[in-house]
């Protein structure tokens, strides 16, 4: 966990574009409304304060008038990270190495979290605990 301002990467913001467009929204207008550069100008590695993500998500939800949009957007964001997790699994020789690779992926994306690993010898789990976020439910 860091004491810095929580940050997020451009790919998290870009993951909102597709579900918003599918729902009938205009992504460039939503990005502009919250003071973000247009989606075309973003790269996966741009870094923004996490508050920019929350503001964008709230703006998109408001524009669509759909209270369930954040849930659909969350699924889209989770799926966008799936290839990186599969890659970590495929390049690891042990379960411990896989979990360490996954932690490295999350640390590069989420700066305001700590991780809890648990293993009973047969199974292992990784918990991501976020602190200092605008919405703890995420």
XYZ file of C-alpha atoms in Angstrom, residues 8-15 31 42-48:
16
model
C -4.673 3.950 -12.561
C -3.462 3.088 -16.052
C -4.869 4.145 -19.401
C -6.012 0.631 -20.264
C -8.527 0.763 -17.395
C -10.067 3.926 -18.833
C -9.963 2.508 -22.357
C -11.753 -0.633 -21.164
C -14.065 11.789 -21.811
C -4.708 7.553 -24.853
C -2.278 4.680 -24.646
C -2.444 1.669 -22.385
C 0.425 3.001 -20.249
C -0.838 6.531 -19.597
C -1.132 7.121 -15.857
C -4.046 9.025 -14.309
